[in-house]
Amino acid sequence: MDRRSFLIAGTGLAAAGLSAPALSQGADARTLRFVPQANLANFDPIWGTQYVVRNAAAMVWDTLYGVDAQLQPQRQMVESEEVSSDGLTWTFRLRSGLKFHDGAPVLAKDAVASLKRWAVRDPMGQMILAIQNELAAVDDRTFRWSLKAPYPKMLLALGKNNSPCSFIMPERIARTDPFQQITEYVGSGPFRFVRNEWVPGAKAVFEKFADYQPRSEPASWLAGGKRAMVERVEWVVMPDPATAAAALQNGEVDWWENPISDLMPLLRRNRNIQADVADPLGNIGTFRMNHLHAPFNDVRARKAVLMAIDQADVMRALAGDDESMWKRLPSFFTPGTPIYSEEGGDLLKGPRNYDAAKRLLAESGYKGEPVVMLVAQDQPITKAQGDVTAEAMRKIGMNVDYVATDWGTVGSRRAMKNPPSQGGWNIFFSWHAGADCINPAAYTAIRANGDGAWFGWPKSDEVEAKRDAWFAATTVEQEKAAMAALNKAAMDHVIFAPTGFFSFYTAWRRNVSGIVKGPLPFFWGVSKS
């Protein structure tokens, strides 16, 4: 029995309407049960960049600014800001009455400590640190960031939705070394984390924070009033898609973040379920290579990968046969956006040339050493990429050591710089929301600044210079030219291998309302009847 038949057989009774009583309805309308994309194995949104951690963190911690559905930063925790005429001094004033979940007031010193920790790990934060004079509290509600050079994209840096977001924590927690995980989870957001009910691999619980003061503006992504409409949100971890599908159909859960494409026809036949594309801006699949160790410390080995990967094969495994849900992507950026470019992407176009890839791999000096490939089995997006590309790597003669593991373990192990033979890695898989990849501003994975870069630690002065040129652009034409040059430089250096562009679905029961399309699940404004 093939995968699709097995999944359909396993959930067919529920689809036919022979479901169990809806456990998540009626008197239980105050609790929303949600199946996340993966297990919440750790809960430090600054230490790592996993979307599952960011998604949970957005419930618990708030940010000074938040991007709206037009990708514009709007005030969130901030009441007002002032920038000096020379652009060198930013002064921020917090809203009054902000409280942490432990009852302590949110003070400027908390914001300062949080931003200092965040800036070490975030690409835009690193840019600000490079030109920083001082970041300091002025009084309990006011802090000032003085710079040596203007940084016009300051508000985007503080409000962007991609990881790591500049979440504000109590000073005592924010003083944690940014390369060590926090152990206390106190925020000021619309939900508080119920730590004593957290069972990694099974469940995470969030309760409405009664003292949260939402802004008066309508909610729009991370901006506006974040009004919690349910008393409790339970994340129920279900790595097996058939189990999650049955639970949604039976009413045991209310919302499934990312059902696999094979099950969508089945779910759509159930009159109690609604489904839609989760985010119109889609996602970019990522084959990430470790630039520190052989074989991928040689650009020829990385280019051999680009020549071997058939994006169509990867995307069909990941998103199904419906080609409206995926496309090939000879670029690092989000297609269909104003300054998108495919400059330099020729190696990802046309038929695959395995013989040429073999020759290039041999020129790199590769002699059959094991290539450690980390593949999270509990995350369909990463498993599909791993299964298909492992076969492609073997076709060009790579000795693939396929490490089947879980997403939480990948998140921890990918941070290790040890040689692969000593617990490190050569390859892992991820994806980037299209909203993060429209331009280089907040695009973590496009950096090539060595130790400061995202996992894999690519180093290329040319890529960094092209990125800087985009920041320096003053017209749309200059931005387009800079984007084209950056895409070519990143392809030439092979920062990573894009595996294609795809969308995925989200599905929920009809008694749930308020679900909004976007790059993450927004729990404020969501209610149950």
XYZ file of C-alpha atoms in Angstrom:
529
model
C 0.000 0.000 0.000
C 1.469 3.385 -0.959
C 1.749 6.350 1.400
C -1.341 8.144 0.136
C -3.537 5.010 0.281
C -2.325 4.206 3.773
C -3.094 7.670 5.086
C -6.524 7.757 3.472
C -7.402 4.301 4.780
C -6.346 5.329 8.250
C -8.664 8.332 8.333
C -11.502 7.277 6.050
C -14.151 6.600 8.692
C -13.897 10.117 10.053
C -14.117 11.581 6.563
C -17.300 9.649 5.948
C -18.875 11.360 8.911
C -18.623 8.386 11.282
C -16.691 10.471 13.780
C -16.628 10.398 17.531
C -18.332 13.122 19.574
C -16.635 16.477 19.105
C -14.583 16.649 22.257
C -13.437 20.185 21.538
C -16.920 21.713 21.274
C -19.735 22.772 23.576
C -18.694 23.387 27.181
C -15.056 23.280 26.120
C -15.300 26.362 23.911
C -12.839 28.252 26.107
C -9.965 25.904 25.174
C -8.413 25.849 21.706
C -6.504 22.669 20.837
C -3.866 23.127 18.167
C -1.578 20.674 16.364
C 1.717 22.528 15.723
C 4.129 21.859 12.887
C 6.575 20.172 15.276
C 7.400 19.496 18.900
C 8.281 22.473 21.096
C 11.517 20.901 22.299
C 13.093 24.118 23.590
C 11.653 27.532 24.304
C 14.277 30.202 23.756
C 13.343 32.337 20.742
C 16.675 34.181 20.721
C 19.024 31.186 21.061
C 17.625 29.526 17.921
C 15.546 30.297 14.862
C 13.064 27.405 14.616
C 9.665 28.663 13.528
C 7.859 26.425 16.015
C 9.677 28.246 18.844
C 8.995 31.664 17.273
C 5.301 30.799 16.901
C 4.939 29.877 20.568
C 7.067 32.822 21.653
C 4.789 35.286 19.838
C 2.026 34.256 22.227
C 4.120 34.747 25.354
C 6.491 37.640 24.633
C 5.664 40.970 23.063
C 7.799 43.182 20.835
C 8.359 46.918 20.702
C 7.006 47.017 17.148
C 5.198 44.478 14.992
C 4.857 44.138 11.237
C 1.344 44.238 9.857
C -0.091 42.370 6.871
C 1.507 44.942 4.554
C 4.900 44.132 6.124
C 5.084 47.592 7.675
C 6.323 47.960 11.278
C 3.781 49.487 13.656
C 4.092 50.441 17.315
C 3.290 47.640 19.743
C 4.860 48.039 23.219
C 6.141 51.488 22.248
C 4.051 54.594 22.830
C 6.296 56.900 20.803
C 9.698 57.182 19.203
C 11.893 60.072 18.171
C 14.868 60.061 15.829
C 17.345 62.925 15.693
C 17.679 64.941 12.497
C 21.032 63.311 11.729
C 19.541 59.822 12.211
C 22.075 58.927 14.910
C 19.896 58.884 18.027
C 16.686 56.944 18.531
C 14.639 57.570 21.679
C 11.809 55.183 22.556
C 9.083 55.529 25.176
C 7.122 52.488 26.371
C 3.355 52.409 26.823
C 2.214 52.800 30.410
C 0.771 49.892 32.374
C 2.685 47.082 30.634
C 3.161 44.070 32.923
C 5.084 40.836 32.842
C 3.281 37.610 33.664
C 4.842 37.590 37.146
C 3.184 40.943 37.882
C 6.316 43.086 37.553
C 6.083 46.214 35.413
C 7.837 46.259 32.040
C 10.627 48.819 32.330
C 13.089 50.397 29.955
C 15.937 48.401 31.519
C 14.121 45.206 30.471
C 13.920 46.421 26.885
C 17.600 47.405 26.896
C 18.772 44.030 28.233
C 16.506 42.181 25.782
C 17.737 44.133 22.774
C 21.367 43.610 23.761
C 20.862 39.825 23.851
C 18.820 39.766 20.637
C 21.277 41.904 18.661
C 24.096 39.398 19.133
C 22.113 36.653 17.356
C 20.092 38.570 14.748
C 21.497 39.753 11.374
C 19.864 43.172 11.569
C 20.801 43.433 15.230
C 24.409 42.668 14.304
C 24.346 45.542 11.819
C 23.127 47.886 14.533
C 25.769 46.662 16.986
C 28.457 47.411 14.404
C 27.497 51.104 14.441
C 26.336 51.400 18.055
C 27.554 54.044 20.474
C 25.321 53.223 23.402
C 22.028 51.547 24.291
C 20.811 52.677 27.701
C 17.726 53.380 29.808
C 16.897 57.042 30.404
C 14.100 56.453 32.920
C 11.631 53.666 33.705
C 9.742 54.089 30.434
C 12.358 55.623 28.135
C 15.518 54.256 26.527
C 17.903 55.620 23.937
C 19.932 53.963 21.195
C 22.739 56.168 19.880
C 24.618 55.211 16.715
C 27.756 56.167 14.797
C 25.901 56.079 11.480
C 22.214 56.230 10.518
C 20.205 53.016 10.393
C 16.949 53.841 8.573
C 15.512 50.335 8.940
C 15.552 50.436 12.747
C 11.785 49.985 13.153
C 11.710 47.017 10.767
C 14.534 45.414 12.753
C 12.527 45.780 15.964
C 9.226 44.634 14.453
C 10.049 41.959 11.879
C 8.355 38.575 12.052
C 11.280 36.308 11.206
C 13.468 34.590 13.779
C 14.901 35.760 16.012
C 12.302 38.418 16.813
C 13.292 41.088 19.323
C 11.062 39.761 22.117
C 11.166 41.716 25.374
C 11.968 39.717 28.511
C 12.583 40.686 32.140
C 16.119 41.984 32.608
C 17.140 39.038 34.789
C 16.265 36.598 31.985
C 17.632 38.755 29.167
C 21.043 38.798 30.855
C 21.435 35.132 29.877
C 24.328 34.529 27.489
C 22.747 34.663 23.989
C 24.505 31.384 23.151
C 22.955 29.646 26.181
C 19.249 28.780 26.502
C 17.055 30.583 28.998
C 15.402 28.494 31.705
C 12.628 30.873 32.789
C 9.770 31.779 30.463
C 8.159 35.020 31.616
C 6.803 37.410 29.027
C 4.264 40.213 28.776
C 2.237 38.951 25.800
C -1.451 37.999 25.559
C -0.824 34.433 26.787
C 1.352 33.114 29.582
C 3.266 29.855 29.336
C 2.103 27.156 31.780
C 5.432 25.549 32.417
C 4.235 22.865 34.820
C 2.044 21.421 32.032
C 4.791 21.428 29.408
C 5.602 17.914 28.250
C 8.110 18.143 25.375
C 7.078 15.727 22.671
C 3.450 15.758 23.799
C 1.950 19.063 24.939
C 2.497 22.752 25.673
C -0.117 24.949 27.340
C -0.756 28.687 27.225
C -3.333 30.593 29.290
C -4.853 34.001 28.660
C -2.999 36.746 30.564
C -5.724 38.722 32.285
C -3.574 41.852 32.750
C -2.538 42.155 29.120
C -3.431 45.528 27.618
C -3.991 45.187 23.855
C -3.573 48.201 21.643
C -6.737 49.904 20.377
C -5.979 49.366 16.679
C -7.355 46.298 14.858
C -5.044 43.311 14.885
C -2.946 42.788 11.759
C -0.274 40.070 11.992
C 2.041 41.193 14.833
C 0.596 44.703 14.931
C -2.534 46.115 16.545
C -4.603 44.793 19.413
C -3.757 41.204 20.348
C -7.022 40.165 21.995
C -7.114 36.641 23.399
C -10.599 35.227 22.747
C -10.073 31.859 24.448
C -8.934 31.177 27.990
C -6.503 28.422 27.130
C -4.547 27.145 24.124
C -3.211 23.607 24.182
C -0.567 22.583 21.700
C -0.996 18.863 21.071
C 2.046 17.341 19.368
C 1.080 14.762 16.711
C 4.001 13.862 14.439
C 1.970 11.293 12.527
C -0.227 13.008 9.878
C -2.875 10.272 9.892
C -3.284 10.642 13.654
C -3.588 14.412 13.366
C -6.118 14.122 10.527
C -8.273 11.709 12.511
C -8.111 13.924 15.590
C -9.213 16.987 13.604
C -12.087 15.104 12.004
C -13.195 13.630 15.331
C -13.160 17.024 17.043
C -10.356 16.057 19.409
C -8.386 19.050 18.133
C -9.564 22.323 16.620
C -6.789 23.490 14.328
C -3.977 21.708 12.470
C -1.195 24.048 11.435
C 0.133 22.244 8.360
C -1.722 19.161 7.089
C 0.118 17.346 4.331
C -1.169 17.684 0.781
C -2.025 13.964 0.478
C -4.730 14.366 3.104
C -6.333 17.552 1.825
C -8.967 15.862 -0.419
C -10.006 13.779 2.564
C -10.261 16.739 4.932
C -12.212 18.790 2.408
C -14.880 16.096 2.206
C -15.616 16.515 5.923
C -18.416 19.059 6.342
C -17.082 20.081 9.773
C -13.663 21.180 8.484
C -12.414 24.264 6.652
C -9.021 24.586 4.995
C -7.062 27.189 3.104
C -3.542 28.077 2.013
C -1.798 29.185 5.188
C 0.280 32.002 3.715
C -0.006 33.492 0.192
C 3.683 34.458 0.297
C 4.629 30.785 0.545
C 7.927 29.264 1.631
C 11.394 28.497 0.315
C 12.786 25.011 0.917
C 16.359 24.917 2.221
C 19.190 22.392 1.837
C 21.721 23.866 4.266
C 25.397 22.856 4.068
C 28.137 23.220 6.678
C 30.831 25.457 5.172
C 33.298 24.744 7.987
C 34.012 21.101 7.170
C 34.666 18.905 4.150
C 33.256 18.335 1.654
C 31.216 21.549 1.659
C 34.084 23.807 2.662
C 34.856 23.664 -1.075
C 32.495 25.627 -3.320
C 32.819 22.990 -6.045
C 31.164 20.410 -3.803
C 28.391 22.878 -3.037
C 27.893 23.607 -6.750
C 27.704 19.862 -7.427
C 24.726 19.798 -5.070
C 22.978 22.553 -7.052
C 23.558 20.546 -10.233
C 22.153 17.334 -8.714
C 19.006 18.549 -6.973
C 15.840 18.279 -9.053
C 13.558 20.818 -7.420
C 10.470 19.378 -9.091
C 11.094 15.993 -7.471
C 11.580 17.620 -4.078
C 8.484 19.783 -4.387
C 6.237 16.911 -5.501
C 7.333 14.908 -2.464
C 6.773 17.904 -0.218
C 3.672 19.601 -1.626
C 2.044 16.983 -3.879
C 1.102 16.871 -7.543
C -0.912 20.111 -7.531
C 1.507 22.458 -9.273
C -0.435 25.487 -8.085
C 1.125 24.758 -4.672
C 4.785 24.784 -5.762
C 7.265 25.903 -8.386
C 10.943 25.638 -9.213
C 13.022 28.445 -7.747
C 16.374 29.477 -9.291
C 16.668 32.171 -6.638
C 17.012 32.762 -2.924
C 14.104 35.206 -2.880
C 10.299 35.139 -2.927
C 8.919 34.931 -6.484
C 6.288 37.376 -7.658
C 7.537 40.181 -5.404
C 8.607 43.600 -6.754
C 12.401 43.207 -6.807
C 12.657 39.426 -7.286
C 15.638 38.221 -9.328
C 16.884 34.931 -10.801
C 20.296 36.328 -11.717
C 22.939 33.608 -11.388
C 20.421 30.802 -10.931
C 21.178 28.852 -14.101
C 22.512 25.775 -12.266
C 19.005 25.202 -10.898
C 17.340 25.441 -14.319
C 16.862 22.738 -16.916
C 17.564 18.982 -16.774
C 19.926 17.639 -14.127
C 23.433 16.795 -15.245
C 24.652 14.106 -12.878
C 27.827 13.385 -14.855
C 28.934 17.024 -14.653
C 28.071 17.071 -10.950
C 30.196 13.943 -10.399
C 33.158 15.552 -12.158
C 32.868 18.749 -10.126
C 32.572 16.765 -6.902
C 35.737 14.829 -7.792
C 37.554 18.103 -8.530
C 36.666 19.286 -5.024
C 38.726 16.430 -3.585
C 35.820 14.412 -2.249
C 36.852 10.764 -1.784
C 33.748 9.066 -0.438
C 33.826 10.256 3.161
C 30.503 9.972 5.051
C 28.287 13.031 4.625
C 26.148 13.442 7.746
C 22.614 14.450 6.729
C 20.240 15.395 9.585
C 16.619 14.719 8.616
C 13.775 15.420 11.035
C 11.183 12.676 10.624
C 8.488 14.457 12.652
C 8.437 17.437 10.270
C 6.964 16.526 6.835
C 8.637 19.518 5.178
C 12.129 18.408 6.179
C 11.534 14.683 5.726
C 10.400 15.106 2.117
C 13.438 17.235 1.296
C 15.786 14.772 2.970
C 14.361 11.651 1.340
C 14.578 13.033 -2.201
C 17.910 14.824 -1.957
C 19.624 11.884 -0.226
C 18.939 9.844 -3.347
C 20.227 12.667 -5.568
C 23.435 12.890 -3.517
C 23.975 9.144 -3.872
C 23.555 9.442 -7.657
C 26.616 11.689 -7.829
C 28.642 9.397 -5.592
C 28.205 10.876 -2.135
C 28.322 8.519 0.831
C 25.218 9.804 2.614
C 24.930 9.077 6.323
C 21.163 9.647 6.671
C 20.470 10.475 10.327
C 16.747 10.040 10.989
C 15.942 12.160 14.038
C 13.405 14.696 15.338
C 13.130 18.434 14.709
C 14.111 19.359 18.239
C 17.345 17.388 17.943
C 18.105 18.997 14.589
C 17.575 22.395 16.199
C 20.180 21.627 18.851
C 22.698 19.709 16.759
C 22.822 22.197 13.887
C 24.262 24.775 16.329
C 27.340 22.567 16.869
C 30.517 23.444 14.972
C 32.236 20.130 15.793
C 33.443 18.007 12.871
C 30.698 15.670 11.613
C 32.601 12.671 12.969
C 32.481 14.247 16.431
C 28.760 14.950 16.710
C 28.525 17.713 14.124
C 26.849 17.639 10.734
C 27.201 18.312 6.999
C 23.583 18.892 5.876
C 20.255 19.751 7.436
C 16.939 20.862 5.958
C 14.657 23.732 6.810
C 12.491 26.312 5.085
C 12.025 30.075 5.146
C 8.703 31.879 5.015
C 8.286 33.936 1.862
C 7.568 36.976 4.030
C 11.147 36.711 5.321
C 12.706 36.479 1.850
C 11.216 39.398 -0.078
C 14.483 41.303 0.329
C 17.724 40.942 2.324
C 16.649 43.153 5.244
C 15.584 40.459 7.696
C 16.659 37.411 5.692
C 18.775 35.503 8.204
C 19.861 32.729 5.844
C 21.348 35.003 3.156
C 24.108 36.321 5.433
C 27.672 35.221 4.682
C 29.514 36.751 7.618
C 31.164 33.601 8.930
C 30.687 33.038 12.647
C 27.859 35.569 12.679
C 25.970 33.830 9.878
C 23.145 31.328 10.214
C 23.943 27.651 10.810
C 26.464 26.469 8.219
C 28.452 29.683 8.778
C 29.159 30.713 5.150
C 31.837 33.372 4.653
C 31.908 35.593 1.577
C 32.936 39.231 1.556
C 31.387 39.608 -1.896
C 27.956 38.421 -0.735
C 28.120 40.738 2.264
C 29.113 43.673 0.043
C 26.192 43.035 -2.315
C 23.852 42.859 0.661
C 25.215 46.162 1.960
C 24.611 47.675 -1.479
C 20.920 46.846 -1.164
C 20.764 48.629 2.190
C 22.472 51.646 0.634
C 20.060 51.795 -2.324
C 17.921 54.930 -2.489
C 15.656 54.063 -5.448
C 13.668 51.013 -6.516
C 15.900 50.660 -9.577
C 18.976 50.562 -7.348
C 17.293 48.002 -5.092
C 16.510 45.786 -8.095
C 20.085 45.982 -9.339
C 21.443 45.232 -5.882
C 19.092 42.253 -5.488
C 20.203 40.800 -8.807
C 23.866 41.196 -7.862
C 23.244 39.668 -4.443
C 21.366 36.673 -5.840
C 24.213 36.016 -8.302
C 26.906 36.329 -5.638
C 24.998 34.046 -3.259
C 24.508 31.490 -6.045
C 28.185 31.677 -7.051
C 29.222 31.052 -3.452
C 26.292 28.639 -2.846
C 25.252 30.044 0.530
C 22.729 27.180 0.582
C 20.720 25.217 -1.952
C 17.101 26.318 -2.479
C 14.950 23.231 -3.026
C 11.931 25.079 -4.448
C 9.048 27.381 -3.573
C 5.907 25.957 -1.985
C 2.748 26.717 -0.081
C 1.046 24.556 2.492
C -2.437 24.375 3.894
C -3.863 24.955 7.319
C -7.129 23.315 8.469
C -9.572 23.954 11.281
C -13.027 22.968 12.484
C -15.961 25.139 11.454
C -16.738 26.143 15.021
C -13.425 28.044 15.085
C -13.279 31.568 13.664
C -10.744 34.353 13.333
C -7.903 32.421 11.667
C -5.784 34.783 9.561
C -3.451 33.971 6.688
C 0.179 34.790 7.350
C 3.690 33.477 7.988
C 2.789 32.169 11.454
C -0.378 31.124 13.298
C -1.841 34.170 15.067
C -3.795 33.052 18.128
C -5.218 36.435 19.115
C -8.644 37.031 17.611
C -9.306 33.281 17.296
C -12.470 32.064 19.031
C -14.574 28.898 19.374
C -18.301 28.415 19.527
